[in-house]
XYZ file of C-alpha atoms in Angstrom:
769
model
C -0.005 -0.021 0.083
C 1.395 3.357 -0.929
C 1.121 6.389 1.331
C 1.955 8.945 -1.325
C -1.711 9.400 -2.267
C -3.533 11.714 0.127
C -6.948 13.170 0.122
C -9.521 13.138 -2.642
C -9.653 15.723 -5.475
C -13.561 15.522 -5.581
C -13.968 16.414 -1.932
C -14.007 20.198 -2.378
C -16.845 19.949 -4.954
C -18.908 17.457 -3.067
C -18.445 18.830 0.401
C -19.049 22.546 -0.343
C -22.310 22.162 -2.176
C -20.752 22.428 -5.680
C -21.779 18.909 -6.767
C -24.469 18.675 -9.494
C -26.988 15.975 -8.704
C -30.048 15.205 -10.833
C -32.218 17.691 -9.019
C -29.754 20.422 -9.900
C -30.361 19.997 -13.651
C -33.190 21.632 -15.547
C -34.207 22.324 -19.136
C -36.153 25.064 -20.805
C -39.911 24.340 -20.929
C -39.754 21.464 -18.502
C -42.851 20.064 -16.924
C -42.999 18.227 -13.558
C -44.251 14.729 -12.614
C -45.869 13.161 -9.553
C -47.192 9.554 -9.046
C -50.313 8.338 -7.443
C -49.248 5.119 -5.762
C -51.134 2.188 -4.371
C -52.104 2.595 -0.731
C -52.558 -1.151 -0.292
C -50.383 -4.171 -0.878
C -52.720 -6.470 -2.939
C -55.915 -5.524 -4.656
C -57.899 -5.529 -7.889
C -58.335 -2.141 -9.510
C -61.970 -1.542 -10.316
C -61.938 2.159 -11.438
C -59.566 5.067 -11.539
C -61.260 8.505 -11.479
C -58.917 11.178 -12.850
C -61.336 13.996 -13.633
C -60.685 16.245 -10.641
C -56.932 15.766 -11.081
C -57.082 16.666 -14.800
C -58.901 19.926 -14.075
C -56.623 20.989 -11.217
C -54.646 24.229 -11.708
C -51.483 23.752 -13.721
C -52.122 20.110 -14.804
C -51.124 19.252 -18.328
C -51.916 15.491 -18.418
C -52.996 12.572 -16.234
C -52.121 9.126 -17.329
C -53.129 5.683 -16.161
C -52.043 2.201 -17.169
C -54.699 2.112 -19.976
C -53.228 5.367 -21.398
C -49.865 3.734 -21.959
C -51.014 0.281 -22.794
C -49.818 0.745 -26.431
C -46.489 2.343 -25.538
C -44.515 -0.844 -26.260
C -42.948 -1.056 -22.789
C -41.162 -4.306 -21.963
C -40.454 -5.824 -18.598
C -36.767 -5.703 -17.821
C -35.718 -9.348 -17.404
C -33.542 -10.579 -14.480
C -29.853 -11.330 -15.157
C -30.012 -15.022 -15.407
C -28.131 -17.019 -12.720
C -26.849 -20.448 -13.569
C -29.729 -22.892 -14.353
C -31.750 -24.121 -11.436
C -33.083 -27.540 -10.681
C -34.005 -29.326 -13.777
C -32.389 -26.682 -15.952
C -35.029 -24.137 -14.997
C -34.750 -20.409 -15.183
C -36.342 -17.795 -12.841
C -40.052 -17.271 -13.651
C -40.421 -13.675 -14.637
C -43.686 -11.877 -13.953
C -44.739 -8.978 -16.219
C -44.316 -5.570 -14.532
C -46.648 -2.879 -15.856
C -45.138 0.636 -15.489
C -48.542 1.923 -14.315
C -50.670 -0.800 -12.683
C -53.741 -1.693 -14.799
C -55.830 -4.392 -13.294
C -54.120 -5.247 -10.015
C -51.615 -3.762 -7.498
C -49.064 -6.009 -5.873
C -47.271 -3.894 -3.261
C -47.999 -0.694 -1.323
C -46.361 2.103 -3.314
C -46.751 0.602 -6.762
C -47.187 3.175 -9.489
C -50.964 3.533 -10.545
C -51.255 6.978 -12.162
C -48.952 9.817 -13.354
C -49.706 13.522 -13.240
C -47.822 15.990 -15.362
C -48.104 19.696 -14.394
C -46.312 23.084 -14.669
C -44.850 22.822 -11.224
C -43.798 20.136 -8.808
C -46.288 21.297 -6.218
C -49.163 21.328 -8.659
C -48.335 17.762 -9.832
C -48.120 16.440 -6.241
C -51.443 18.252 -5.196
C -53.211 16.917 -8.301
C -52.091 13.359 -7.768
C -53.864 13.416 -4.369
C -57.173 14.103 -6.238
C -57.127 10.803 -8.088
C -59.692 8.430 -6.719
C -59.083 4.655 -7.066
C -61.691 1.989 -6.234
C -60.126 -1.311 -5.163
C -61.243 -4.755 -4.282
C -58.768 -5.918 -1.585
C -57.055 -9.222 -1.790
C -55.122 -10.975 1.090
C -51.540 -9.855 1.062
C -48.598 -12.290 1.109
C -45.984 -11.086 3.513
C -42.778 -13.037 4.141
C -41.328 -16.420 3.267
C -43.624 -18.473 5.374
C -46.763 -16.868 4.092
C -45.538 -17.188 0.536
C -44.891 -20.931 0.727
C -47.848 -21.784 2.984
C -50.310 -24.387 1.571
C -53.171 -22.564 -0.083
C -51.478 -19.219 0.006
C -52.817 -16.437 -2.313
C -50.930 -16.277 -5.579
C -49.037 -13.008 -6.173
C -48.682 -13.637 -9.942
C -50.852 -16.045 -11.904
C -47.761 -17.401 -13.776
C -45.807 -18.220 -10.507
C -47.586 -21.205 -8.875
C -47.039 -21.428 -5.123
C -45.176 -18.080 -5.312
C -41.884 -19.978 -5.962
C -40.034 -18.202 -8.847
C -36.764 -20.096 -8.737
C -35.355 -23.306 -7.204
C -31.546 -23.315 -7.246
C -28.953 -25.750 -5.998
C -25.196 -26.323 -6.070
C -22.683 -28.767 -4.598
C -23.181 -32.408 -3.935
C -26.394 -33.205 -2.094
C -25.806 -36.927 -1.599
C -22.176 -36.613 -0.604
C -22.931 -33.843 1.916
C -25.878 -35.804 3.406
C -23.591 -38.860 3.875
C -20.791 -36.806 5.390
C -23.222 -35.132 7.812
C -24.662 -38.585 8.721
C -21.115 -39.811 9.553
C -20.014 -36.694 11.411
C -19.056 -36.931 15.085
C -20.964 -33.667 15.722
C -23.453 -31.635 13.655
C -24.159 -28.107 14.589
C -27.447 -26.593 13.358
C -28.935 -23.101 13.405
C -30.949 -20.656 11.373
C -30.115 -16.989 10.817
C -32.323 -14.126 9.684
C -31.054 -11.163 7.581
C -33.969 -8.740 7.710
C -35.161 -6.608 4.874
C -33.558 -3.234 4.810
C -34.002 -0.011 2.875
C -30.977 1.330 0.934
C -31.512 4.900 1.816
C -28.988 6.781 -0.245
C -28.719 10.422 0.735
C -30.048 11.439 -2.700
C -33.646 10.248 -3.413
C -34.498 9.061 -6.807
C -34.856 11.874 -9.361
C -35.125 12.041 -13.151
C -34.902 14.661 -15.831
C -36.254 13.100 -19.026
C -36.268 14.607 -22.518
C -36.777 13.609 -26.126
C -34.843 15.222 -28.980
C -37.176 14.854 -31.968
C -34.618 16.134 -34.524
C -32.193 13.438 -33.460
C -34.752 10.825 -32.614
C -33.122 10.355 -29.287
C -34.218 9.939 -25.654
C -32.163 11.824 -23.099
C -32.043 11.238 -19.295
C -30.280 12.718 -16.243
C -30.475 10.399 -13.154
C -28.336 8.792 -10.563
C -26.669 5.617 -11.782
C -23.687 3.436 -11.307
C -22.619 2.911 -14.877
C -23.659 4.374 -18.262
C -23.845 1.254 -20.579
C -25.803 -0.823 -18.092
C -28.428 1.832 -17.579
C -28.596 2.819 -21.195
C -28.989 -0.772 -22.398
C -31.610 -1.591 -19.865
C -33.620 1.546 -20.619
C -33.488 0.634 -24.278
C -34.908 -2.831 -23.455
C -37.745 -1.206 -21.412
C -38.565 1.220 -24.197
C -38.188 -1.302 -26.988
C -35.658 0.853 -28.830
C -31.981 0.554 -29.973
C -29.421 1.528 -27.266
C -27.874 4.222 -29.538
C -31.187 6.110 -29.292
C -30.849 6.596 -25.536
C -28.386 9.189 -24.197
C -27.545 8.926 -20.489
C -25.979 12.046 -19.093
C -23.538 12.166 -16.147
C -24.489 13.583 -12.808
C -22.978 13.351 -9.321
C -24.527 10.526 -7.333
C -25.546 10.794 -3.697
C -25.051 7.206 -2.734
C -25.737 3.924 -4.658
C -25.103 0.739 -2.599
C -26.537 -1.304 -5.563
C -29.824 0.570 -5.668
C -28.727 2.762 -8.585
C -27.623 0.121 -11.047
C -30.883 -0.613 -12.899
C -33.542 1.818 -14.035
C -36.846 1.969 -12.261
C -40.260 1.825 -14.122
C -40.618 5.556 -13.648
C -37.535 6.235 -15.699
C -38.791 4.613 -18.890
C -42.341 6.010 -18.365
C -41.064 9.519 -17.998
C -38.939 9.244 -21.244
C -42.068 8.018 -23.094
C -44.145 10.898 -21.711
C -41.430 13.437 -22.621
C -41.641 12.241 -26.206
C -45.385 12.112 -26.185
C -45.883 15.647 -24.828
C -42.839 17.276 -26.496
C -41.611 18.698 -23.168
C -38.792 17.668 -20.782
C -40.224 16.015 -17.668
C -38.620 16.371 -14.239
C -39.530 14.133 -11.322
C -38.273 14.321 -7.723
C -39.167 11.417 -5.509
C -39.737 11.932 -1.773
C -38.111 10.034 1.130
C -41.463 8.410 1.861
C -41.750 7.202 -1.748
C -38.260 5.839 -1.697
C -38.925 3.891 1.533
C -41.887 2.331 -0.294
C -40.445 1.823 -3.788
C -36.671 1.868 -3.776
C -35.382 -1.662 -4.248
C -34.842 -3.137 -0.712
C -32.023 -5.290 0.360
C -31.366 -8.565 2.226
C -34.747 -10.255 3.179
C -32.989 -13.628 3.528
C -33.336 -16.542 5.919
C -30.617 -19.282 5.950
C -30.603 -22.586 7.821
C -27.310 -24.467 8.069
C -25.709 -27.593 9.244
C -21.955 -27.952 9.909
C -20.498 -31.391 10.486
C -17.210 -31.970 12.371
C -15.068 -35.009 13.023
C -13.696 -35.956 16.468
C -10.688 -33.635 16.047
C -12.852 -30.571 15.330
C -12.214 -30.650 11.556
C -15.016 -29.580 9.330
C -16.331 -32.359 7.062
C -19.572 -31.101 5.666
C -21.711 -27.920 5.225
C -25.381 -27.830 4.045
C -27.416 -24.667 3.754
C -31.015 -23.901 2.939
C -31.858 -20.444 1.721
C -35.193 -18.490 1.490
C -34.911 -15.292 -0.476
C -37.781 -12.801 -0.651
C -37.690 -11.160 -4.127
C -40.694 -8.972 -3.392
C -43.484 -8.389 -5.939
C -41.326 -8.206 -9.056
C -37.936 -9.486 -10.102
C -35.125 -6.892 -10.359
C -32.339 -7.626 -12.785
C -29.537 -8.376 -10.250
C -31.699 -9.723 -7.400
C -32.128 -13.369 -8.313
C -28.675 -13.616 -9.702
C -26.747 -12.253 -6.745
C -28.959 -14.289 -4.270
C -27.808 -17.479 -6.007
C -24.408 -16.845 -7.618
C -22.633 -15.081 -4.818
C -23.373 -17.658 -2.146
C -22.370 -20.485 -4.538
C -19.099 -18.717 -5.275
C -18.319 -18.343 -1.572
C -19.273 -21.895 -0.843
C -17.856 -22.981 2.511
C -15.945 -19.777 2.870
C -12.138 -19.960 3.635
C -12.352 -23.520 5.101
C -11.402 -26.904 3.926
C -14.750 -28.747 3.729
C -14.912 -31.675 1.370
C -18.695 -31.852 1.012
C -20.876 -28.746 0.471
C -24.419 -28.368 -0.685
C -26.662 -25.257 -0.959
C -30.323 -24.940 -1.831
C -32.109 -21.642 -2.548
C -35.859 -20.991 -2.895
C -36.673 -17.548 -4.256
C -40.278 -16.448 -3.589
C -42.460 -13.492 -4.564
C -44.495 -11.507 -2.010
C -46.633 -8.425 -1.838
C -43.644 -6.235 -0.778
C -41.295 -3.890 -2.525
C -38.854 -5.714 -4.851
C -35.426 -6.563 -3.527
C -32.111 -6.264 -5.291
C -28.403 -6.314 -4.760
C -27.520 -4.184 -1.669
C -23.946 -3.676 -0.573
C -22.634 -7.136 -0.198
C -25.425 -8.783 -2.320
C -26.000 -12.029 -0.400
C -22.381 -12.312 0.444
C -22.936 -11.117 4.016
C -25.510 -13.828 4.483
C -23.220 -16.509 3.105
C -20.558 -15.405 5.572
C -23.116 -15.054 8.372
C -24.402 -18.597 8.271
C -20.951 -20.148 8.049
C -19.369 -17.959 10.819
C -22.328 -18.384 13.084
C -22.106 -22.166 12.728
C -18.359 -22.094 13.430
C -18.815 -19.974 16.570
C -21.602 -22.204 17.778
C -19.313 -25.245 17.215
C -16.522 -23.571 19.138
C -18.934 -22.783 22.011
C -20.217 -26.476 22.035
C -16.642 -27.898 21.884
C -15.192 -25.401 24.377
C -12.550 -24.429 21.823
C -11.363 -20.847 21.316
C -13.156 -19.454 18.315
C -10.045 -18.288 16.458
C -8.280 -21.578 17.208
C -11.139 -23.598 15.653
C -10.887 -21.350 12.573
C -7.165 -21.624 12.426
C -7.459 -25.405 12.484
C -9.698 -25.456 9.482
C -8.814 -22.632 7.150
C -7.095 -23.219 3.837
C -3.321 -22.815 3.794
C -1.675 -20.175 1.640
C 0.188 -22.874 -0.141
C -3.123 -24.353 -1.427
C -3.826 -21.286 -3.577
C -5.183 -21.215 -6.216
C -7.768 -23.480 -4.741
C -10.885 -24.924 -6.431
C -13.775 -25.162 -3.990
C -16.430 -27.869 -3.840
C -18.805 -25.466 -5.505
C -16.620 -24.694 -8.505
C -14.983 -21.366 -7.578
C -11.247 -20.806 -7.819
C -9.825 -18.727 -5.022
C -6.984 -16.839 -6.704
C -4.814 -16.114 -3.604
C -4.937 -15.529 0.072
C -3.338 -16.156 3.468
C -6.196 -16.820 5.956
C -3.918 -17.869 8.931
C -2.006 -14.700 8.703
C -5.202 -12.757 8.714
C -6.296 -14.610 11.839
C -2.993 -13.963 13.519
C -3.048 -10.305 12.791
C -6.634 -9.794 13.842
C -6.097 -11.776 17.090
C -3.123 -9.514 17.971
C -4.720 -6.232 16.863
C -7.902 -6.807 18.806
C -6.101 -8.054 21.978
C -8.158 -11.148 21.752
C -6.233 -12.946 24.471
C -6.806 -10.032 26.851
C -10.646 -10.203 26.462
C -11.313 -12.414 29.523
C -9.957 -9.794 31.809
C -12.091 -7.142 30.168
C -15.131 -9.316 30.323
C -14.705 -10.034 34.030
C -14.176 -6.337 34.753
C -17.432 -5.532 32.923
C -19.291 -8.222 34.829
C -18.300 -6.593 38.155
C -20.092 -3.517 36.807
C -23.172 -5.459 35.892
C -22.485 -5.448 32.144
C -22.405 -8.419 29.662
C -19.363 -8.040 27.465
C -18.968 -10.119 24.281
C -16.398 -10.648 21.513
C -16.966 -12.161 18.158
C -14.902 -12.818 15.112
C -15.460 -13.623 11.540
C -13.105 -14.938 8.766
C -14.496 -14.687 5.247
C -13.554 -14.792 1.585
C -15.737 -13.178 -1.032
C -15.981 -12.934 -4.859
C -15.415 -9.489 -6.454
C -15.306 -8.304 -10.027
C -17.012 -10.110 -12.863
C -20.071 -8.483 -14.438
C -22.519 -8.825 -17.282
C -20.237 -7.179 -19.806
C -17.479 -9.535 -21.048
C -14.741 -6.867 -20.719
C -13.853 -3.384 -19.367
C -12.577 -0.740 -21.747
C -11.026 2.597 -20.907
C -9.823 5.484 -23.151
C -6.965 7.965 -22.659
C -7.316 11.022 -24.751
C -4.932 14.051 -24.901
C -6.670 17.357 -25.561
C -5.449 20.691 -27.107
C -4.107 21.808 -23.711
C -1.953 18.664 -23.298
C -4.135 17.223 -20.555
C -4.754 13.489 -20.294
C -8.520 12.854 -20.222
C -9.423 9.402 -18.717
C -12.683 7.845 -19.763
C -14.416 4.865 -18.171
C -18.024 3.723 -17.596
C -18.077 2.763 -13.953
C -20.033 5.488 -12.188
C -18.733 6.640 -8.810
C -21.064 7.293 -5.925
C -18.475 8.280 -3.289
C -15.691 5.812 -3.949
C -13.086 8.370 -5.072
C -12.585 7.310 -8.736
C -11.539 10.817 -9.688
C -8.687 10.651 -7.350
C -7.552 7.079 -7.706
C -7.509 6.806 -11.481
C -5.909 10.167 -12.008
C -3.145 9.487 -9.505
C -2.419 6.086 -10.854
C -2.149 7.177 -14.522
C -0.166 10.249 -13.589
C 2.349 8.034 -11.694
C 2.685 5.510 -14.538
C 3.212 8.173 -17.145
C 5.188 10.629 -14.996
C 2.770 13.424 -15.547
C 1.772 16.172 -13.102
C -1.533 14.823 -11.629
C -3.102 18.279 -12.369
C -2.737 17.341 -16.023
C -4.883 14.281 -15.629
C -8.746 14.578 -15.677
C -11.102 11.708 -15.048
C -14.277 11.859 -17.133
C -16.694 9.213 -15.884
C -19.798 8.185 -17.890
C -19.297 10.963 -20.470
C -21.901 10.342 -23.222
C -19.604 12.176 -25.667
C -16.620 9.906 -24.839
C -15.440 7.247 -27.196
C -17.948 4.397 -27.165
C -16.722 1.976 -24.540
C -17.924 -1.439 -23.196
C -17.701 -1.998 -19.436
C -19.517 -2.837 -16.297
C -21.076 -0.613 -13.710
C -19.464 0.193 -10.289
C -20.726 -2.944 -8.655
C -19.220 -5.985 -6.957
C -16.189 -4.229 -5.499
C -14.776 -4.242 -9.028
C -13.814 -0.770 -10.195
C -10.188 -0.664 -9.122
C -9.285 -4.208 -10.203
C -11.219 -3.894 -13.499
C -11.129 -0.284 -14.714
C -7.936 0.325 -12.805
C -6.319 -2.655 -14.355
C -7.434 -1.565 -17.795
C -5.963 1.952 -17.214
C -2.599 0.281 -16.367
C -2.719 -1.504 -19.600
C -3.685 1.767 -21.359
C -0.789 3.630 -19.684
C 1.568 0.929 -20.918
C 0.182 1.385 -24.466
C 0.659 5.150 -24.271
C 4.267 4.568 -23.242
C 4.771 2.091 -26.150
C 3.354 4.552 -28.675
C 5.585 7.318 -27.210
C 8.710 5.349 -28.116
C 8.619 6.155 -31.753
C 7.888 9.873 -30.993
C 10.664 10.032 -28.398
C 13.078 8.366 -30.858
C 12.211 11.095 -33.425
C 12.774 13.827 -30.803
C 16.082 12.391 -29.681
C 17.214 11.286 -33.135
C 17.852 7.690 -32.142
C 16.482 4.307 -32.696
C 13.375 3.338 -30.607
C 15.266 0.169 -29.577
C 17.918 2.332 -27.858
C 15.342 3.877 -25.494
C 14.003 2.899 -22.050
C 11.222 4.451 -20.097
C 11.582 5.160 -16.444
C 10.195 7.769 -14.118
C 8.266 9.569 -16.798
C 11.249 9.851 -19.129
C 12.486 8.174 -22.356
C 16.201 7.736 -21.841
C 18.833 6.792 -24.379
C 20.446 3.771 -22.756
C 23.903 4.468 -21.279
C 23.520 8.257 -21.738
C 21.932 11.197 -19.955
C 19.909 12.183 -23.032
C 16.205 12.060 -22.323
C 12.784 13.569 -23.107
C 9.784 13.336 -20.794
C 6.484 11.919 -21.864
C 4.971 15.254 -20.900
C 7.291 16.905 -23.408
C 6.155 14.388 -26.082
C 2.534 15.206 -25.262
C 3.147 18.875 -25.636
C 5.085 18.544 -28.954
C 2.002 17.199 -30.467
C -0.664 19.339 -28.775
C -3.539 20.208 -31.066
C -3.211 17.053 -33.241
C -6.570 15.347 -33.645
C -6.333 12.598 -32.818
C -3.324 12.942 -30.634
C -0.763 10.165 -31.562
C -0.852 9.026 -27.948
C -4.585 8.517 -27.800
C -5.384 4.986 -26.661
C -8.259 2.659 -25.931
C -7.363 -0.437 -23.735
C -9.309 -3.249 -22.289
C -9.067 -6.301 -20.117
C -11.513 -9.244 -19.756
C -13.950 -8.913 -16.887
C -11.921 -10.573 -14.172
C -12.788 -11.985 -10.727
C -10.818 -11.945 -7.560
C -11.380 -13.129 -3.954
C -10.719 -10.569 -1.246
C -10.773 -11.916 2.300
C -10.641 -10.704 5.866
C -10.695 -11.410 9.585
C -12.816 -9.055 11.642
C -13.405 -8.750 15.395
C -16.250 -6.902 17.240
C -16.242 -6.246 20.932
C -19.511 -5.093 22.500
C -21.036 -4.527 25.902
C -24.651 -5.023 26.881
C -26.468 -3.320 29.723
C -28.564 -6.230 31.058
C -31.004 -3.904 32.745
C -31.949 -2.020 29.590
C -30.678 -4.202 26.702
C -28.629 -1.207 25.356
C -25.613 -2.199 23.293
C -22.328 -0.384 22.911
C -19.925 -1.425 20.151
C -16.680 -0.660 21.955
C -14.202 -1.602 19.274
C -14.061 -3.029 15.834
C -10.925 -4.559 14.270
C -10.661 -5.297 10.589
C -7.741 -6.944 8.850
C -8.299 -7.374 5.203
C -6.570 -8.750 2.168
C -7.716 -6.704 -0.779
C -4.706 -7.298 -2.938
C -2.510 -4.395 -3.876
C -3.970 -1.379 -2.104
C -3.713 1.916 -3.922
C -4.887 4.646 -1.570
C -4.933 4.094 2.199
C -7.264 6.993 2.870
C -9.910 5.674 0.483
C -9.407 2.066 1.533
C -9.952 2.857 5.201
C -13.027 5.005 4.318
C -14.463 2.172 2.436
C -14.015 -0.271 5.340
C -15.431 2.273 7.868
C -18.494 2.899 5.742
C -19.220 -0.709 4.990
C -18.725 -1.799 8.658
C -21.086 0.910 9.737
C -23.603 -0.259 7.202
C -23.357 -3.868 8.410
C -23.377 -2.883 12.057
C -26.405 -0.669 11.335
C -28.326 -3.723 10.171
C -27.275 -5.798 13.106
C -28.254 -3.185 15.691
C -31.309 -1.647 14.204
C -32.175 -1.460 10.581
C -35.270 -3.442 9.472
C -38.174 -2.920 7.162
C -41.302 -4.192 8.824
C -44.518 -4.947 6.918
C -47.871 -5.415 8.727
C -48.584 -9.135 7.916
C -52.340 -8.402 7.826
C -52.463 -5.294 5.699
C -49.060 -5.406 3.929
C -48.448 -1.784 4.917
C -44.787 -0.760 5.496
C -44.733 0.104 9.155
C -41.163 1.493 9.081
C -41.748 3.991 6.339
C -39.948 7.016 7.655
C -36.930 7.925 9.839
C -39.243 8.119 12.750
C -39.644 4.395 12.669
C -36.713 3.062 10.669
C -33.535 2.848 12.653
C -30.495 4.373 10.852
C -26.981 4.018 12.227
C -25.461 7.086 13.777
C -21.745 8.015 13.636
C -21.206 7.010 17.215
C -22.468 3.479 16.731
C -18.957 2.013 16.710
C -16.668 3.404 19.374
C -13.245 2.737 17.875
C -11.802 1.305 14.676
C -8.607 -0.585 14.241
C -7.828 -1.116 10.609
C -4.928 -3.181 9.227
C -4.091 -5.179 6.136
C -2.333 -8.323 5.095
C -2.460 -8.272 1.433
C -1.648 -10.874 -1.151
C -1.736 -9.543 -4.705
C -4.256 -11.157 -7.066
C -2.742 -12.774 -10.182
C -5.975 -12.147 -12.082
C -5.576 -8.507 -13.059
C -2.812 -6.018 -14.110
C -2.999 -4.168 -10.790
C -3.020 -7.187 -8.447
C -6.033 -5.554 -6.674
C -8.979 -7.536 -5.329
C -11.682 -5.031 -4.206
C -12.632 -3.393 -0.969
C -16.090 -1.768 -1.243
C -18.175 -4.515 0.436
C -15.736 -6.324 2.732
C -16.953 -4.299 5.771
C -20.548 -5.472 5.362
C -19.484 -9.085 4.776
C -17.350 -9.218 7.973
C -19.463 -7.043 10.205
C -22.739 -9.074 10.123
C -21.149 -12.278 11.507
C -18.502 -10.528 13.740
C -21.130 -8.336 15.455
C -23.728 -11.147 15.786
C -21.091 -13.503 17.209
C -20.169 -10.823 19.738
C -23.871 -10.346 20.697
C -24.280 -14.126 21.165
C -21.041 -14.320 23.148
C -22.422 -11.746 25.572
C -25.899 -13.155 25.715
C -24.712 -16.734 26.454
C -23.745 -15.556 29.909
C -27.358 -14.585 30.533
C -28.627 -17.964 29.247
C -29.576 -16.821 25.762
C -28.595 -19.454 23.132
C -30.453 -18.269 20.011
C -30.954 -14.685 18.877
C -31.357 -13.029 15.538
C -30.824 -9.431 14.368
C -31.699 -6.689 14.826
C -30.034 -6.513 18.132
C -32.162 -3.617 19.434
C -32.309 -2.827 23.165
C -35.960 -3.931 23.373
C -35.371 -7.316 21.636
C -32.213 -7.981 23.749
C -33.985 -7.090 27.007
C -36.841 -9.439 26.015
C -34.402 -12.280 25.219
C -32.531 -11.834 28.621
C -35.903 -11.709 30.454
C -37.160 -14.852 28.769
C -33.952 -16.696 29.452
C -33.916 -15.764 33.124
C -37.652 -16.796 33.402
C -36.843 -20.187 31.925
C -34.016 -20.784 34.401
C -36.117 -19.619 37.256
């Protein structure tokens, strides 16, 4: 890890109110949109009365599902995971962009109002009267799979949209049957709301002269959004222009377009005016794609020496009312790729049931089923350690893969590229003062507190993507600046800093001469994946390294001309072409300047690398304290030791870990979307009811690294954006259980709120009494 990179060049813009988000963009003659949404979870639509809304002041148009029935909209299909049982694919329900005959979750779009102002549109939407015939809602896994349950979609019998498995069922069953000990438990990962700071917003327009749709909206990658919008509209991708804006948080929720996006583009064309829509926080609670909503049951078999011999998991994943492109894929593929985590386990089997319910759709959310895959394994390992009376780290050390076994093919078909899990454990044990915990626990007990410590060791897939490769472009403008183009959209990661500093260092340029232009619709056409899956540095960063090498290669001929020597006599080092054995040299910056104004510049380059995968890993430790009288929890210290390959920027790396740990800890200690099982209404639909983590949730951080470069990409990087969520769920839950065991509590699921902890302690004390 280098310490020469400090700070972020985008910070001044973003922290002083100079960022330009979607809401900051406007066009002449624009109109404003507001939606009337379903106020119930499951019902037939009898009538929609729009007369009063249509005659309200400032209203230009009121549209219902019948009004856009001939628009040619297409349902955006899910990204297909590997085939399921019997070679099946996920069953895809049709998603109308304005509900026509039936609503399937509270908040679904029913009608659209277009007016001259935002306030007029919102007021008119409230005047629309809808007559419903209520149907019983299906809320949660158990209700969806219950015998005789109401059907959410007619084409999905039993509400089961996908049945997926991996590993060897028979071998795993036999190994579990022969095991000396089998540990069993079930974990819940509650549904959460993504809650980016920036609510969903759209500015949609249609250029009739160019026959082109144009959109401004928050997104995580231009090609992905453009191509999916084209599918939704039934048009060619080149007829959709996606403009760049700053993005106020993504977390996976800003990868795919929402129905509102395509609908507003259609209406902009239909009315001949740009249309602007600003969602509200309440709307986003209802309709933004939720995350998690997973239950996993697991069985871990051990032999008499405490060696792991088999792992079997059964997954229930709530997809909500409709399938989102990445939801089904990540809920199946990521757990399969993680398999048994960093452990030697000869027999592994996983089985996933994906169900539909009358709730908001779910999608990839920071970690994307990887936190749950780590959670079930690490909870089982901790429970095994507790039952055997073995130190939790010692049991893990006994079973992790050795560094010498890399690359390692797992029982589920993944190939871990590199790693050193024992070294991660050793460093985390030392950095967290694991051995000194007993004294701290005893001191807390004397003060009436329950102190707990928990660890997690994990390995996760990063990279990959739907596009087969990642391309970048380096273009030198008339002022001699290097313009870097790529299509992975940042939402706080620091791309403008990292990519500019890397390329400047490789080429020997002043960083001030290097400009990052992300998702520029006027850039050279590039293929690439969005900023997802902790992939940007290893993928786009690796491509930039290859691009810099190509710029240097092209410069050889130009430097030879400048120095009047043969190109073979030159070597490039520290930004200079040097004639071997002499002090004669010319800098690459001078070569750039000699050809300023040329179009194209002779050093212009497009480079690419195949979409690669890597496997970051980590060992995390959480130490918590519970007030047994109130159930209040304090996270005293969090230790994270990560292997993310070659680290580029310490400041940004630690920021990513801090943020992701806080997001994971926020889920463990409070975040949860709760639906009323009788009405299907979202009970936690505002910040009055939904628990968001505060900055003081974690008392102290200790961040360290033990990095092993990945051989799979030019940078040797592995990814860091989601590691904190993957480690923090199991580490924090193991710490909570470690503390609660001393009060007689043996089973507990998140969220670990004071009330739920107090009830669990009370119940355990009552049973003992």
